[in-house]
Short mmCIF file of N, CA, C and O in Angstrom, two decimals:
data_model
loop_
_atom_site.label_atom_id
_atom_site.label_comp_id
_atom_site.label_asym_id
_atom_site.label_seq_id
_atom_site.Cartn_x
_atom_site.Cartn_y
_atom_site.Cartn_z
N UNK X 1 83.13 122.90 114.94
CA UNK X 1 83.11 121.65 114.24
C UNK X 1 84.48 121.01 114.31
O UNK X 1 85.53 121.57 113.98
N UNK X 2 84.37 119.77 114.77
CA UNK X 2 85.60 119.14 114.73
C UNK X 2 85.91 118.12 113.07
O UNK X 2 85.23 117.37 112.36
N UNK X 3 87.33 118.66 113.07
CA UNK X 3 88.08 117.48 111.79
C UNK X 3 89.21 117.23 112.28
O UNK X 3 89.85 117.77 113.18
N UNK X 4 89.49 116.07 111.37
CA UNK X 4 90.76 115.26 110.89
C UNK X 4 90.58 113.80 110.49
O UNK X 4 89.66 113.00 110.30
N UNK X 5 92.27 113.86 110.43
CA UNK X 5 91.71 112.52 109.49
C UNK X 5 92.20 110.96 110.66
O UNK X 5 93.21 110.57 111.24
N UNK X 6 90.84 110.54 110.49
CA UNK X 6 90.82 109.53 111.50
C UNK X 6 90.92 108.11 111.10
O UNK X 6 90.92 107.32 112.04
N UNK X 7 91.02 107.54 109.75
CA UNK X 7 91.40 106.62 109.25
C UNK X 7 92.28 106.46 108.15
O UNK X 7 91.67 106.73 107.11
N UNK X 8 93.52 106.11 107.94
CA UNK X 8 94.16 106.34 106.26
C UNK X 8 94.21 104.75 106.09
O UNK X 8 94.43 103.93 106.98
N UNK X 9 93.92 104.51 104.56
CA UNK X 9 93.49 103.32 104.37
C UNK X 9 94.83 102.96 103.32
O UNK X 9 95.28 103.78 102.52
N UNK X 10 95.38 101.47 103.53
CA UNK X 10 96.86 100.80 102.53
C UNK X 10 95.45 99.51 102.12
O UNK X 10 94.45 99.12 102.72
N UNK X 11 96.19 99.16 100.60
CA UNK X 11 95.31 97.90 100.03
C UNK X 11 96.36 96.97 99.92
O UNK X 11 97.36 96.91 99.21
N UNK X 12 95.70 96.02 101.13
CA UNK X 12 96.43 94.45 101.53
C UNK X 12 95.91 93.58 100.46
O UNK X 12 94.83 93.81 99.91
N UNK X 13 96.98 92.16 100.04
CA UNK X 13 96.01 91.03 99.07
C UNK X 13 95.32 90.39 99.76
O UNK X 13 94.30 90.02 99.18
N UNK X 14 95.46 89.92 101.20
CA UNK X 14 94.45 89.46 102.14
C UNK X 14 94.46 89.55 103.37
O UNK X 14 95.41 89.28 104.11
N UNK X 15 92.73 90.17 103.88
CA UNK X 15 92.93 90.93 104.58
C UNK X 15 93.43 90.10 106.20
O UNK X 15 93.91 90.64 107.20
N UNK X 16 93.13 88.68 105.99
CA UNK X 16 93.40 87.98 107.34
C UNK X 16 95.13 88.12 107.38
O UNK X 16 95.73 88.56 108.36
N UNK X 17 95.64 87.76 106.39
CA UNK X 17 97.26 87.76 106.29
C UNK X 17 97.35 88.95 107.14
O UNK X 17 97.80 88.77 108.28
N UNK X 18 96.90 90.53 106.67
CA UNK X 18 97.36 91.48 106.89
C UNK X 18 96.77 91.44 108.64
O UNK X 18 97.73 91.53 109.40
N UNK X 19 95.64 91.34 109.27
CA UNK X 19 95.35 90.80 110.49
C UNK X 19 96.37 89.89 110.99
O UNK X 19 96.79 90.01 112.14
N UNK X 20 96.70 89.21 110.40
CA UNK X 20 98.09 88.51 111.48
C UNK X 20 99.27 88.99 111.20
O UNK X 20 100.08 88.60 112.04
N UNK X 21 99.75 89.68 110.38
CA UNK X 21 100.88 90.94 110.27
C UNK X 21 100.72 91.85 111.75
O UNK X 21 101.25 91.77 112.86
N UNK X 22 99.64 92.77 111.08
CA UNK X 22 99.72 94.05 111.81
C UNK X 22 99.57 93.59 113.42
O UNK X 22 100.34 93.99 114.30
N UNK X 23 98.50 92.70 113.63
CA UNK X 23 97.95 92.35 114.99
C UNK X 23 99.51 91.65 115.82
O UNK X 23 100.09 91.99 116.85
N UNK X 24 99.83 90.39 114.67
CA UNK X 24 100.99 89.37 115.77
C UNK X 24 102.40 89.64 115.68
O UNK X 24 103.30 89.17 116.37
N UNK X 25 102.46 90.51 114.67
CA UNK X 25 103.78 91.22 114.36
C UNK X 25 104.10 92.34 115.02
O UNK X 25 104.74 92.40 116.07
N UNK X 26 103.61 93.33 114.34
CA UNK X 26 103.37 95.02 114.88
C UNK X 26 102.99 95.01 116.41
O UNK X 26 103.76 95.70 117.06
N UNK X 27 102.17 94.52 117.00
CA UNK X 27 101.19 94.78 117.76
C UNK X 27 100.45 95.88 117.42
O UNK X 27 100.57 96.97 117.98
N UNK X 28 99.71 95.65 116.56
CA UNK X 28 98.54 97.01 116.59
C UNK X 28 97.19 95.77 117.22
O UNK X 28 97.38 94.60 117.55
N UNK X 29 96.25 96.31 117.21
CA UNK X 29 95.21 95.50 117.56
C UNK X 29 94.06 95.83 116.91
O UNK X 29 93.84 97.03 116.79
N UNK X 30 92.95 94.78 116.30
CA UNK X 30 91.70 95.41 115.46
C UNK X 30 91.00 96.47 116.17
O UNK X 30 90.93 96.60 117.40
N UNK X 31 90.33 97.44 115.01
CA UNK X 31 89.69 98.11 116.07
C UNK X 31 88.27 98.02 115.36
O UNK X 31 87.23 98.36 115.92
N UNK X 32 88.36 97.48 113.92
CA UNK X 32 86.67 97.55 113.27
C UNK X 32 86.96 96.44 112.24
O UNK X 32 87.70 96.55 111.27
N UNK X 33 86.15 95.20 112.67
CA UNK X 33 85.97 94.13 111.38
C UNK X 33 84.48 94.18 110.87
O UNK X 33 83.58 94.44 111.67
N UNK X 34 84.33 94.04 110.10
CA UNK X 34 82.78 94.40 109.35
C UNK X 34 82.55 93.87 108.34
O UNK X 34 83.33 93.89 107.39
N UNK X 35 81.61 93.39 108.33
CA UNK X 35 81.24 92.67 106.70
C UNK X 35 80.22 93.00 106.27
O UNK X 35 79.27 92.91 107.05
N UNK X 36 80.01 93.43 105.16
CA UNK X 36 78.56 93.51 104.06
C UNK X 36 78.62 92.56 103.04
O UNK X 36 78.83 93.13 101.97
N UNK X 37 78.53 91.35 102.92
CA UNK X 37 78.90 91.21 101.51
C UNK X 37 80.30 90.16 100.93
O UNK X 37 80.70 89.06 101.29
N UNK X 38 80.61 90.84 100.20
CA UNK X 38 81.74 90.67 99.62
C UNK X 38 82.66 91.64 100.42
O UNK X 38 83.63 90.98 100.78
N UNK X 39 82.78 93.07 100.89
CA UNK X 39 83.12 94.27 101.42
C UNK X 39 83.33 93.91 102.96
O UNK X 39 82.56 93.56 103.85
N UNK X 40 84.36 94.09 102.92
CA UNK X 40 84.72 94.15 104.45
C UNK X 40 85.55 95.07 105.02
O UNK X 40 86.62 95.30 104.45
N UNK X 41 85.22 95.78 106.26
CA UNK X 41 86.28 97.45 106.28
C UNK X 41 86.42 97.24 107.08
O UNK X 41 85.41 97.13 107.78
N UNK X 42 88.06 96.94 107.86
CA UNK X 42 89.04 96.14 108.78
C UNK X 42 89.94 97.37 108.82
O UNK X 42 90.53 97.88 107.86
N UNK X 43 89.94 97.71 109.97
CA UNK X 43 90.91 98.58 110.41
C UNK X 43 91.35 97.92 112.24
O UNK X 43 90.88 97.15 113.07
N UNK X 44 92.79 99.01 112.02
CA UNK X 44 93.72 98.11 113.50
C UNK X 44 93.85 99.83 113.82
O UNK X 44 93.62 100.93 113.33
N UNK X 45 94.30 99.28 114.79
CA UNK X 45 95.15 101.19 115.52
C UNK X 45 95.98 100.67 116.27
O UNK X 45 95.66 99.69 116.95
N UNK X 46 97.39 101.26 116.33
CA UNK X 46 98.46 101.14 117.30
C UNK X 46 98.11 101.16 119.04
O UNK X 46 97.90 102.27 119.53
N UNK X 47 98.07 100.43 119.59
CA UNK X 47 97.90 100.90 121.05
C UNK X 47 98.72 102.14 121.75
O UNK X 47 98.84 101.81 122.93
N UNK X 48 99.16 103.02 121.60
CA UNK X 48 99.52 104.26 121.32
C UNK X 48 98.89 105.45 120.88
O UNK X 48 99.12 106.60 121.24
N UNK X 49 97.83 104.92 119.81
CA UNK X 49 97.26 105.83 119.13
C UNK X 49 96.03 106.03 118.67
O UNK X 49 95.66 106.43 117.56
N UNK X 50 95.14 105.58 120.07
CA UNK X 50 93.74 105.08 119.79
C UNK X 50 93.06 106.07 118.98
O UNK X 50 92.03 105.62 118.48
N UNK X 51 93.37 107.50 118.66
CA UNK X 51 92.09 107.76 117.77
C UNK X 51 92.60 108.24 116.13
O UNK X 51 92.49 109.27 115.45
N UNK X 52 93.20 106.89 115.93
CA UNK X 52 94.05 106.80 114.36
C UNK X 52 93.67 105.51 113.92
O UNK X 52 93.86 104.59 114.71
N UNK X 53 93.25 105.30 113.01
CA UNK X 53 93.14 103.53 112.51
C UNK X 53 93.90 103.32 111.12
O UNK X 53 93.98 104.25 110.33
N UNK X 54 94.25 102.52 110.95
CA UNK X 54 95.13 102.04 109.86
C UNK X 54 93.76 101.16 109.17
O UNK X 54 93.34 100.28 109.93
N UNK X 55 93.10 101.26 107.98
CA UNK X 55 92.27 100.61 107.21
C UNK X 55 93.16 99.34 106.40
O UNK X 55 93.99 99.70 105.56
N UNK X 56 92.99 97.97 106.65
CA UNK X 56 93.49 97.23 105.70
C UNK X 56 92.41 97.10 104.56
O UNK X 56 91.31 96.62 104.83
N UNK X 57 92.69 97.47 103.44
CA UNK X 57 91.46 97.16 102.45
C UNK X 57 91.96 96.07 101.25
O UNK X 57 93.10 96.08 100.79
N UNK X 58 91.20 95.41 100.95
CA UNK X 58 91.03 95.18 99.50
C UNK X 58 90.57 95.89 98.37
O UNK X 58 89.37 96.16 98.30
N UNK X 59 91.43 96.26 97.39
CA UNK X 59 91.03 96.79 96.24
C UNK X 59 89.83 95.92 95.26
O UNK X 59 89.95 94.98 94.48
N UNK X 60 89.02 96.47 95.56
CA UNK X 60 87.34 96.31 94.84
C UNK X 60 86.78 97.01 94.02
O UNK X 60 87.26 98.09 93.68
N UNK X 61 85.64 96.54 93.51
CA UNK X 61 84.58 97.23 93.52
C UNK X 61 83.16 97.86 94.38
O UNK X 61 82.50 97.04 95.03
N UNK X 62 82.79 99.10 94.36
CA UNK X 62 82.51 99.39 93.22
C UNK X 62 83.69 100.63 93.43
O UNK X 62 83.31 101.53 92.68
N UNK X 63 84.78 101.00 94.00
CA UNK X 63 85.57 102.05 94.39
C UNK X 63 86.48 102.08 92.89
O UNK X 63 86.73 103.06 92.19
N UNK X 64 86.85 100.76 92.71
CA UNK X 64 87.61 100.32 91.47
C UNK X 64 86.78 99.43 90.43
O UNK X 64 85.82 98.68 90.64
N UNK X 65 87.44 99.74 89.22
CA UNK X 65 86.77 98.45 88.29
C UNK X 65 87.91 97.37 88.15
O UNK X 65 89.02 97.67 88.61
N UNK X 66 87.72 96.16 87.57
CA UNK X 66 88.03 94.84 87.36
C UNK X 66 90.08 95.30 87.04
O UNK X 66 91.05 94.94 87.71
N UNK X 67 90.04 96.00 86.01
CA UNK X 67 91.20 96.40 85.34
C UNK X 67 92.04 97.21 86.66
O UNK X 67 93.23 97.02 86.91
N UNK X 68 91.23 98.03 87.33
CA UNK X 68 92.27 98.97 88.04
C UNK X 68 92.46 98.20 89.36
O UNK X 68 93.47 98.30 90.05
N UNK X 69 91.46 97.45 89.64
CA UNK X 69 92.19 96.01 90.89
C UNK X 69 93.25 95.15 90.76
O UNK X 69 93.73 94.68 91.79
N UNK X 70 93.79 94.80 89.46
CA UNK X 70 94.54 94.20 89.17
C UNK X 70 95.61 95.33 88.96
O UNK X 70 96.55 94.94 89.66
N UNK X 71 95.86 96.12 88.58
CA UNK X 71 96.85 97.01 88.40
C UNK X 71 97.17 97.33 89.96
O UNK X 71 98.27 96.96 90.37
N UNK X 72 96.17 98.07 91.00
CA UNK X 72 96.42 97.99 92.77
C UNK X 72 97.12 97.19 92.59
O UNK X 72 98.32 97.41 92.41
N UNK X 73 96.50 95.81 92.59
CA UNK X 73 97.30 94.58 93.57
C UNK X 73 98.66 94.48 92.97
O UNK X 73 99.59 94.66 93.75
N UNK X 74 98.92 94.26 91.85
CA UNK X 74 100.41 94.41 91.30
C UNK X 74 101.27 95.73 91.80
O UNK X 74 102.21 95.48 92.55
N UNK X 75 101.06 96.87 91.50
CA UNK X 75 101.23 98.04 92.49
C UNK X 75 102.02 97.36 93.80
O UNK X 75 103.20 97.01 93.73
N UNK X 76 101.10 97.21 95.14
CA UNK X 76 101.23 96.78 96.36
C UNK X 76 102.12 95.80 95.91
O UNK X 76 103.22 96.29 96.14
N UNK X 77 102.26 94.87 95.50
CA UNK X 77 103.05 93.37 95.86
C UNK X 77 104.28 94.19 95.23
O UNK X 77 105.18 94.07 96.06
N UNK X 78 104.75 94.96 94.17
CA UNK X 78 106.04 95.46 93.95
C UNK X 78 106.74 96.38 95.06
O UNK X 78 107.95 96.58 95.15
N UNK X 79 105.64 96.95 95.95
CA UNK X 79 106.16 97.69 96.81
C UNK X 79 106.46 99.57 96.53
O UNK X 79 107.27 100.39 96.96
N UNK X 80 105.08 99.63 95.40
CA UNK X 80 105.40 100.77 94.80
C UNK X 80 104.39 101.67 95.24
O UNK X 80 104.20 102.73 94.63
N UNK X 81 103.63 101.31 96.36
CA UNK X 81 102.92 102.18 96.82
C UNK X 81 103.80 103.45 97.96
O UNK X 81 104.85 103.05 98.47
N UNK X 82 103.40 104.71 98.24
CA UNK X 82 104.18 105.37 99.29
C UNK X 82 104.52 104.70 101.02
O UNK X 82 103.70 104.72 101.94
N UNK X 83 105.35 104.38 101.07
CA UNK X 83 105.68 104.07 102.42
C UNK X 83 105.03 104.65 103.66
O UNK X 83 104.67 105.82 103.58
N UNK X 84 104.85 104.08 104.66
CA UNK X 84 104.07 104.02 105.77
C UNK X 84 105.42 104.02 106.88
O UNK X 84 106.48 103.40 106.96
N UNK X 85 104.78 105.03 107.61
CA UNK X 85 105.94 105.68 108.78
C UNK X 85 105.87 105.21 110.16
O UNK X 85 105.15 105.82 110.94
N UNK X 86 106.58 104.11 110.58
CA UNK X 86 106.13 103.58 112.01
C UNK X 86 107.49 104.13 113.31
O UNK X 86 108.66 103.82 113.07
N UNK X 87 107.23 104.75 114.30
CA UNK X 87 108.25 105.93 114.88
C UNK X 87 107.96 104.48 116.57
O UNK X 87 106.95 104.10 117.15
N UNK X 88 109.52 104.12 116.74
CA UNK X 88 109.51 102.99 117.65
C UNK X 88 110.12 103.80 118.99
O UNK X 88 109.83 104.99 118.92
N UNK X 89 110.67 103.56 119.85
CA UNK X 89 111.67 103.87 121.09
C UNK X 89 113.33 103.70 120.94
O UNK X 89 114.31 104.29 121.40
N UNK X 90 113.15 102.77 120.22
CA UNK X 90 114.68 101.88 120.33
C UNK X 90 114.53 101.34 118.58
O UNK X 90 113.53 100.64 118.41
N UNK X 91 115.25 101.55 117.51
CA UNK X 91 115.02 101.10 116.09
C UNK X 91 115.72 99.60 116.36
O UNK X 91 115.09 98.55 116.45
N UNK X 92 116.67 99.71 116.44
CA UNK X 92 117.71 98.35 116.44
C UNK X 92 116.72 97.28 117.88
O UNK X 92 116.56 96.11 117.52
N UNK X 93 116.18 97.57 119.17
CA UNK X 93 115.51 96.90 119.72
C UNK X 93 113.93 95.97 119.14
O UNK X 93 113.48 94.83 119.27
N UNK X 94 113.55 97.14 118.52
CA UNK X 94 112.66 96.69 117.69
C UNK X 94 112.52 96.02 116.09
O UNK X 94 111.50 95.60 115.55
N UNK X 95 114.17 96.10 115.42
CA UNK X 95 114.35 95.23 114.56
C UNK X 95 114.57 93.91 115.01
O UNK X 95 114.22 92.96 114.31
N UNK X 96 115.05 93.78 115.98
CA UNK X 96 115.41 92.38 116.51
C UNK X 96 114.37 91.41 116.98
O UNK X 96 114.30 90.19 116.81
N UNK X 97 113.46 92.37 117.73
CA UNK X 97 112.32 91.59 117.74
C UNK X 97 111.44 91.10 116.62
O UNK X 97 110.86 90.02 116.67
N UNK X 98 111.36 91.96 115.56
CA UNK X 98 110.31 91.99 114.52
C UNK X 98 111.12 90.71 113.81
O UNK X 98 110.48 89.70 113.51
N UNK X 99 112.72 90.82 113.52
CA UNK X 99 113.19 89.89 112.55
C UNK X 99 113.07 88.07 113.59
O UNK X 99 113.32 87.02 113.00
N UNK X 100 112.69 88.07 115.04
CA UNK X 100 112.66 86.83 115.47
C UNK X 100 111.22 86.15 114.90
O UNK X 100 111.06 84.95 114.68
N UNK X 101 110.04 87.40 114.68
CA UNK X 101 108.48 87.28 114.15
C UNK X 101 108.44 86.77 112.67
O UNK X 101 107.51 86.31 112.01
N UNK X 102 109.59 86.97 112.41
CA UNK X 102 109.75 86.77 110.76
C UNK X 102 109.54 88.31 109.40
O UNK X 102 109.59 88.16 108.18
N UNK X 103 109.40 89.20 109.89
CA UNK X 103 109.16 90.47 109.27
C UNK X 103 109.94 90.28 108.03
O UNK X 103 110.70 89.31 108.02
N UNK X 104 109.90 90.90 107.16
CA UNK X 104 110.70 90.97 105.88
C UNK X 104 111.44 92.02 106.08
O UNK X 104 110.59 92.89 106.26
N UNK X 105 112.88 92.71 106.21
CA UNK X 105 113.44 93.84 106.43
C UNK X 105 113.99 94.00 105.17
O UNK X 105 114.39 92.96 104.64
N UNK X 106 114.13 95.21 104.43
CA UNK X 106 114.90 95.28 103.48
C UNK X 106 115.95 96.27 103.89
O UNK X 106 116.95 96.10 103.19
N UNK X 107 116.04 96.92 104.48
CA UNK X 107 117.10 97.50 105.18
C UNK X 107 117.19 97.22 106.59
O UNK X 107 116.11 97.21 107.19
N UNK X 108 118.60 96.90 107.51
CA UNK X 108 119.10 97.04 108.49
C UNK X 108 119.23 98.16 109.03
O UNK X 108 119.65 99.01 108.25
N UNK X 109 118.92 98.73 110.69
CA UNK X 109 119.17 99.91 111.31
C UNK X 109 119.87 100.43 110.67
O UNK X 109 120.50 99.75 109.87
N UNK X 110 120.10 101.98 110.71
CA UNK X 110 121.16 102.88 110.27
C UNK X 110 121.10 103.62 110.79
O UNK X 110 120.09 104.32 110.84
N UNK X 111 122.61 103.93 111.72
CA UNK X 111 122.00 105.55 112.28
C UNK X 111 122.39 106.58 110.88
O UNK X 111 123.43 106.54 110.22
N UNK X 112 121.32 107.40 110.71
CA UNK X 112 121.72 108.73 109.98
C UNK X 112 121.05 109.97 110.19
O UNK X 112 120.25 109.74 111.10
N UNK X 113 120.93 111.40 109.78
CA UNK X 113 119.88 112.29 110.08
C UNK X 113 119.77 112.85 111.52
O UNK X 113 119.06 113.77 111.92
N UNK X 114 120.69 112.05 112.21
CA UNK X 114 120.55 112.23 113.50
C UNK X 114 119.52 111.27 114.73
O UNK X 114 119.34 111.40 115.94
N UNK X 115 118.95 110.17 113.56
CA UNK X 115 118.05 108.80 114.02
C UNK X 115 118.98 107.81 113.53
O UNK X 115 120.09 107.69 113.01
N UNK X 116 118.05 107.18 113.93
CA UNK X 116 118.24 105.46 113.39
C UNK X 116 117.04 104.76 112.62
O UNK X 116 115.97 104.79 113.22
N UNK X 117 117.06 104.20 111.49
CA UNK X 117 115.70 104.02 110.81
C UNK X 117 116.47 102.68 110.03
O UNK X 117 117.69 102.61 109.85
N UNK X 118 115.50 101.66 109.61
CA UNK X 118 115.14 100.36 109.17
C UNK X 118 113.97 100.58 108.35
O UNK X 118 113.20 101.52 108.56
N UNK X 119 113.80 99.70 107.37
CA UNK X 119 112.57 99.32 106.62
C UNK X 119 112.45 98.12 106.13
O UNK X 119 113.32 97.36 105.70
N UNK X 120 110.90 97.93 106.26
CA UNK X 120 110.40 96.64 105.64
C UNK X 120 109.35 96.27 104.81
O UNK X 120 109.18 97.04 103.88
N UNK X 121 108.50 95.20 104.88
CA UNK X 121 107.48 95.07 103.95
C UNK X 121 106.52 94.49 104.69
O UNK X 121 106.84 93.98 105.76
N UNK X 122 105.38 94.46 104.32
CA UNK X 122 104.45 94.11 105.14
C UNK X 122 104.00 92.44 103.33
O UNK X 122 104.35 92.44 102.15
N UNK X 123 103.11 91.39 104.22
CA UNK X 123 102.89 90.33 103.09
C UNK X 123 102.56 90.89 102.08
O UNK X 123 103.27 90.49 101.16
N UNK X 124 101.70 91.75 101.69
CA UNK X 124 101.65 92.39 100.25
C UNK X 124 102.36 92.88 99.55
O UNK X 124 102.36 92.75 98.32
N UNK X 125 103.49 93.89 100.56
CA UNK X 125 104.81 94.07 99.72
C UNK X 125 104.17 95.67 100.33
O UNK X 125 105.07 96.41 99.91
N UNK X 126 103.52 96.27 100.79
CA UNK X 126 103.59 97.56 101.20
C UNK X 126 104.89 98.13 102.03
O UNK X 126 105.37 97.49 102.96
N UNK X 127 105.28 99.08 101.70
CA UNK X 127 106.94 99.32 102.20
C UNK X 127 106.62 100.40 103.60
O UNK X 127 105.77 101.29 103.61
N UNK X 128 107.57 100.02 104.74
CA UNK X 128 107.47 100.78 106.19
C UNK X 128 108.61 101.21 106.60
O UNK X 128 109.46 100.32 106.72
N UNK X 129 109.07 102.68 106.98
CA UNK X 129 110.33 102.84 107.11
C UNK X 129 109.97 102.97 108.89
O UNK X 129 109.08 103.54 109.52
N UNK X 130 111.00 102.25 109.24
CA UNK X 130 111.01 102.15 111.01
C UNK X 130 111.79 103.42 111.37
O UNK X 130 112.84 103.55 110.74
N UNK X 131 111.46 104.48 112.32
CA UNK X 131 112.17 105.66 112.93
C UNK X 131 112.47 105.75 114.13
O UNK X 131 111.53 105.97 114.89
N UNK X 132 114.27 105.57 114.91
CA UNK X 132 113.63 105.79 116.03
C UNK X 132 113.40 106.71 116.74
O UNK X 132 114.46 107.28 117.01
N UNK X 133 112.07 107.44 117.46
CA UNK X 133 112.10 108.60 118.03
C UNK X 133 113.22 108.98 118.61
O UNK X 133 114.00 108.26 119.23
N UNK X 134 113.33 110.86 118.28
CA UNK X 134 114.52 111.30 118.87
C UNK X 134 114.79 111.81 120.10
O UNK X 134 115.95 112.13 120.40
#
């Protein structure tokens, strides 16, 4: 029997914003848009890493009630959710590009640890520390 985990899901405030983030920013590319409804389960994957998907979700129901959606979304927009790990070639090559896209950086390259790492925010305020492979 095969496992793992093949989708980890971050809650965006909207999911098209986060589609033109991840897609025109990042370059990841969609890999599942879907609608039922009100419910829509939108995931991208890195071209690198086709059998991984990044889920953009909205915090809903019926997963959440009314009270704990509003607490998520405040959550996310402070930036207090756990950070998301994106591992580049070049950190400082790829800050430069991202900051011409408009990215939000809250930290500048640094070499330390024996890397170089940057972080930013994605429109909701979800926090990404940039690594560059060693």
């Amino acid at each position: 029997m095969s496992q793992g985990i093949g989708v980890v899901g971050l809650y965006v405030r909207d999911q098209d914003e986060a589609i033109e983030f991840y897609v025109g920013k990042l370059g990841f590319r969609v890999h599942t848009d879907a609608r039922n409804g009100d419910h829509r389960w939108l995931t991208v994957q890195h071209p690198g890493q086709p059998s991984f998907q990044l889920g953009l979700f909205a915090p809903q129901a019926p997963l959440l009630d009314a009270a704990t959606v509003q607490t998520m979304r405040e959550l996310v927009a402070k930036g207090a959710m756990p950070p998301l790990v994106l591992i580049v070639d070049d950190c400082r090559a790829a800050y430069d590009r991202m900051m011409t896209l408009g990215v939000e950086f809250t930290q500048e390259p640094i070499a330390r640890y024996g890397a170089v790492d940057a972080s930013f925010r994605d429109p909701s305020g979800n926090g990404w520390k940039m690594i560059q492979a060693r």
